[in-house]
Structure formats: C-alpha cells, structure tokens
mmCIF file of C-alpha atoms in Angstrom:
data_model
loop_
_atom_site.group_PDB
_atom_site.id
_atom_site.type_symbol
_atom_site.label_atom_id
_atom_site.label_comp_id
_atom_site.label_asym_id
_atom_site.label_seq_id
_atom_site.Cartn_x
_atom_site.Cartn_y
_atom_site.Cartn_z
ATOM 1 C CA MET A 110 10.027 -4.209 17.469
ATOM 2 C CA ALA A 111 8.637 -1.669 15.010
ATOM 3 C CA ALA A 112 10.111 1.795 14.745
ATOM 4 C CA LEU A 113 8.256 4.363 16.802
ATOM 5 C CA GLY A 114 8.916 7.413 14.660
ATOM 6 C CA SER A 115 9.839 10.755 16.101
ATOM 7 C CA PRO A 116 8.691 11.809 19.574
ATOM 8 C CA LEU A 117 7.352 15.067 18.129
ATOM 9 C CA ARG A 118 5.071 13.150 15.766
ATOM 10 C CA THR A 119 3.809 11.043 18.675
ATOM 11 C CA LEU A 120 3.198 14.160 20.766
ATOM 12 C CA ARG A 121 1.252 15.805 17.948
ATOM 13 C CA GLY A 122 -0.824 12.659 17.488
ATOM 14 C CA LEU A 123 -1.601 12.531 21.208
ATOM 15 C CA LEU A 124 -2.652 16.177 21.220
ATOM 16 C CA ARG A 125 -4.867 15.586 18.177
ATOM 17 C CA GLU A 126 -6.617 12.690 19.923
ATOM 18 C CA LEU A 127 -7.023 14.740 23.101
ATOM 19 C CA ARG A 128 -8.587 17.490 20.982
ATOM 20 C CA HIS A 129 -11.093 14.975 19.552
ATOM 21 C CA ALA A 130 -11.902 13.629 23.014
ATOM 22 C CA SER A 131 -12.375 17.054 24.577
ATOM 23 C CA ALA A 132 -14.574 18.195 21.671
ATOM 24 C CA ARG A 133 -17.081 15.533 22.737
ATOM 25 C CA ALA A 134 -16.890 16.818 26.312
ATOM 26 C CA GLY A 135 -17.374 20.419 25.173
ATOM 27 C CA ARG A 136 -14.365 22.048 26.816
ATOM 28 C CA PRO A 137 -10.972 23.237 25.539
ATOM 29 C CA TYR A 138 -8.416 20.453 25.443
ATOM 30 C CA ARG A 139 -5.669 22.645 26.911
ATOM 31 C CA ASP A 140 -7.613 22.876 30.170
ATOM 32 C CA THR A 141 -7.690 19.113 30.713
ATOM 33 C CA PRO A 142 -5.398 17.366 33.192
ATOM 34 C CA ALA A 143 -4.422 14.889 30.456
ATOM 35 C CA TYR A 144 -2.991 17.693 28.284
ATOM 36 C CA GLN A 145 -1.054 19.156 31.195
ATOM 37 C CA HIS A 146 0.352 15.747 32.149
ATOM 38 C CA VAL A 147 1.421 14.880 28.603
ATOM 39 C CA MET A 148 3.126 18.224 28.080
ATOM 40 C CA ALA A 149 4.904 18.063 31.453
ATOM 41 C CA ALA A 150 6.125 14.514 30.759
ATOM 42 C CA PHE A 151 7.434 15.360 27.291
ATOM 43 C CA ARG A 152 9.151 18.505 28.576
ATOM 44 C CA ALA A 153 10.758 16.633 31.471
ATOM 45 C CA HIS A 154 12.152 13.867 29.231
ATOM 46 C CA ARG A 155 13.448 15.835 26.282
ATOM 47 C CA VAL A 156 17.071 15.161 25.400
ATOM 48 C CA THR A 157 19.430 18.083 25.820
ATOM 49 C CA SER A 158 22.567 16.284 24.645
ATOM 50 C CA GLU A 159 23.458 13.346 22.410
ATOM 51 C CA LYS A 160 23.461 10.769 25.200
ATOM 52 C CA LEU A 161 21.246 7.680 25.259
ATOM 53 C CA CYS A 162 18.264 8.312 27.508
ATOM 54 C CA ARG A 163 16.426 5.171 28.539
ATOM 55 C CA ALA A 164 13.659 7.105 30.301
ATOM 56 C CA GLN A 165 12.891 9.065 27.148
ATOM 57 C CA GLN A 166 12.626 5.863 25.102
ATOM 58 C CA GLU A 167 10.281 4.334 27.677
ATOM 59 C CA LEU A 168 8.169 7.492 27.714
ATOM 60 C CA HIS A 169 8.017 7.508 23.917
ATOM 61 C CA PHE A 170 6.947 3.854 23.827
ATOM 62 C CA GLN A 171 4.223 4.462 26.430
ATOM 63 C CA ALA A 172 3.045 7.570 24.585
ATOM 64 C CA ALA A 173 2.875 5.675 21.272
ATOM 65 C CA THR A 174 0.928 2.881 22.954
ATOM 66 C CA TYR A 175 -1.513 5.352 24.512
ATOM 67 C CA LEU A 176 -1.892 7.107 21.151
ATOM 68 C CA CYS A 177 -2.810 3.779 19.548
ATOM 69 C CA LEU A 178 -5.397 3.190 22.294
ATOM 70 C CA LEU A 179 -6.978 6.649 21.919
ATOM 71 C CA ARG A 180 -7.141 6.390 18.131
ATOM 72 C CA SER A 181 -8.595 2.872 18.279
ATOM 73 C CA VAL A 182 -11.267 3.882 20.799
ATOM 74 C CA ARG A 183 -12.296 6.886 18.677
ATOM 75 C CA GLU A 184 -12.510 4.769 15.510
ATOM 76 C CA HIS A 185 -14.403 2.036 17.383
ATOM 77 C CA LEU A 186 -16.985 4.552 18.610
ATOM 78 C CA ALA A 187 -17.443 5.900 15.088
ATOM 79 C CA LEU A 188 -18.014 2.387 13.731
ATOM 80 C CA HIS A 189 -20.316 1.546 16.632
ATOM 81 C CA ARG A 190 -22.459 4.636 16.002
ATOM 82 C CA GLU A 191 -22.689 3.816 12.294
ATOM 83 C CA TYR A 192 -23.507 0.110 12.496
ATOM 84 C CA HIS A 193 -25.112 -0.365 15.920
ATOM 85 C CA GLY A 194 -28.560 -1.881 15.750
ATOM 86 C CA LYS A 195 -31.377 0.642 15.820
ATOM 87 C CA GLY A 196 -34.187 -1.820 16.294
ATOM 88 C CA GLU A 197 -36.199 -3.416 13.531
ATOM 89 C CA ARG A 198 -35.387 -2.147 10.031
ATOM 90 C CA SER A 199 -37.294 -2.476 6.813
ATOM 91 C CA PRO A 200 -35.894 -4.750 4.070
ATOM 92 C CA ARG A 201 -35.161 -1.649 1.969
ATOM 93 C CA GLU A 202 -33.024 -0.125 4.773
ATOM 94 C CA VAL A 203 -31.141 -3.387 5.310
ATOM 95 C CA ALA A 204 -30.444 -3.717 1.586
ATOM 96 C CA GLY A 205 -29.181 -0.127 1.467
ATOM 97 C CA LEU A 206 -26.940 -0.744 4.488
ATOM 98 C CA VAL A 207 -25.062 -3.544 2.748
ATOM 99 C CA GLY A 208 -25.047 -1.823 -0.658
ATOM 100 C CA PHE A 209 -27.861 -3.559 -2.514
ATOM 101 C CA ARG A 210 -31.025 -2.239 -4.133
ATOM 102 C CA LEU A 211 -34.305 -4.082 -4.022
ATOM 103 C CA PRO A 212 -35.824 -4.894 -7.423
ATOM 104 C CA GLN A 213 -38.770 -2.792 -8.592
ATOM 105 C CA GLN A 214 -42.098 -4.599 -8.718
ATOM 106 C CA PRO A 215 -44.032 -4.538 -11.973
ATOM 107 C CA GLY A 216 -46.991 -2.213 -12.140
ATOM 108 C CA GLY A 217 -45.273 0.602 -10.209
ATOM 109 C CA LYS A 218 -45.833 -0.912 -6.725
ATOM 110 C CA GLY A 219 -42.569 -0.451 -4.989
#
C-alpha cells in the first residue's frame, strides 16, 4: 500500500477541491454541507496522544480516496470541455487541434 502522506495535506487538498467545485456552483465553499462534514470528521478523529488510532487511519484513507475522486472528476471535466466534439470542423481546425499546419497553396489561395 502506498504512503498516504500527512492528514493535514489531505485535508488541504480536499478543501481545495471543494473550493473548485463550489466555484462552479457560485456559492462560498464554507457554506456547503460537504465542508462542514469534512471539518467535523477531521476534528473528531484527530489524535491527542501518541496511541495508534485505527479510526483515524481509516478516515485518512477514505479522505485520500475521495480527494483522488474529486481531483480526477475535475480534470476529466476540463479535458472533456477541451476535446469534446463540437460538430463538424473544417480541415484547418482539425489540423490545428492535433498540432499540424496545412500547407499553403500556390498563388495565394489559402
């Protein structure tokens, strides 16, 4: 199993993704139920002594998994918006999309 990193880093990543998601919705991310739930869960499972806390490890794993899901969905939507078909395109647009340039025709036509 891969190392999860610190819980604080995971929490910050989750809050960053919630901020991105709520920006699309047009409301402050601190007013969302997701923000309140995440903060309550992290506060309830913080370690106050040096004992092994299985619940905290499970929470951290779930939070890291959810962070991966949120980040992947956001990146997928960005790629989908960029490359999703917009109907019929001209050959010049298709060539530009994949990084090519069409050759110039002699006589200045094109």
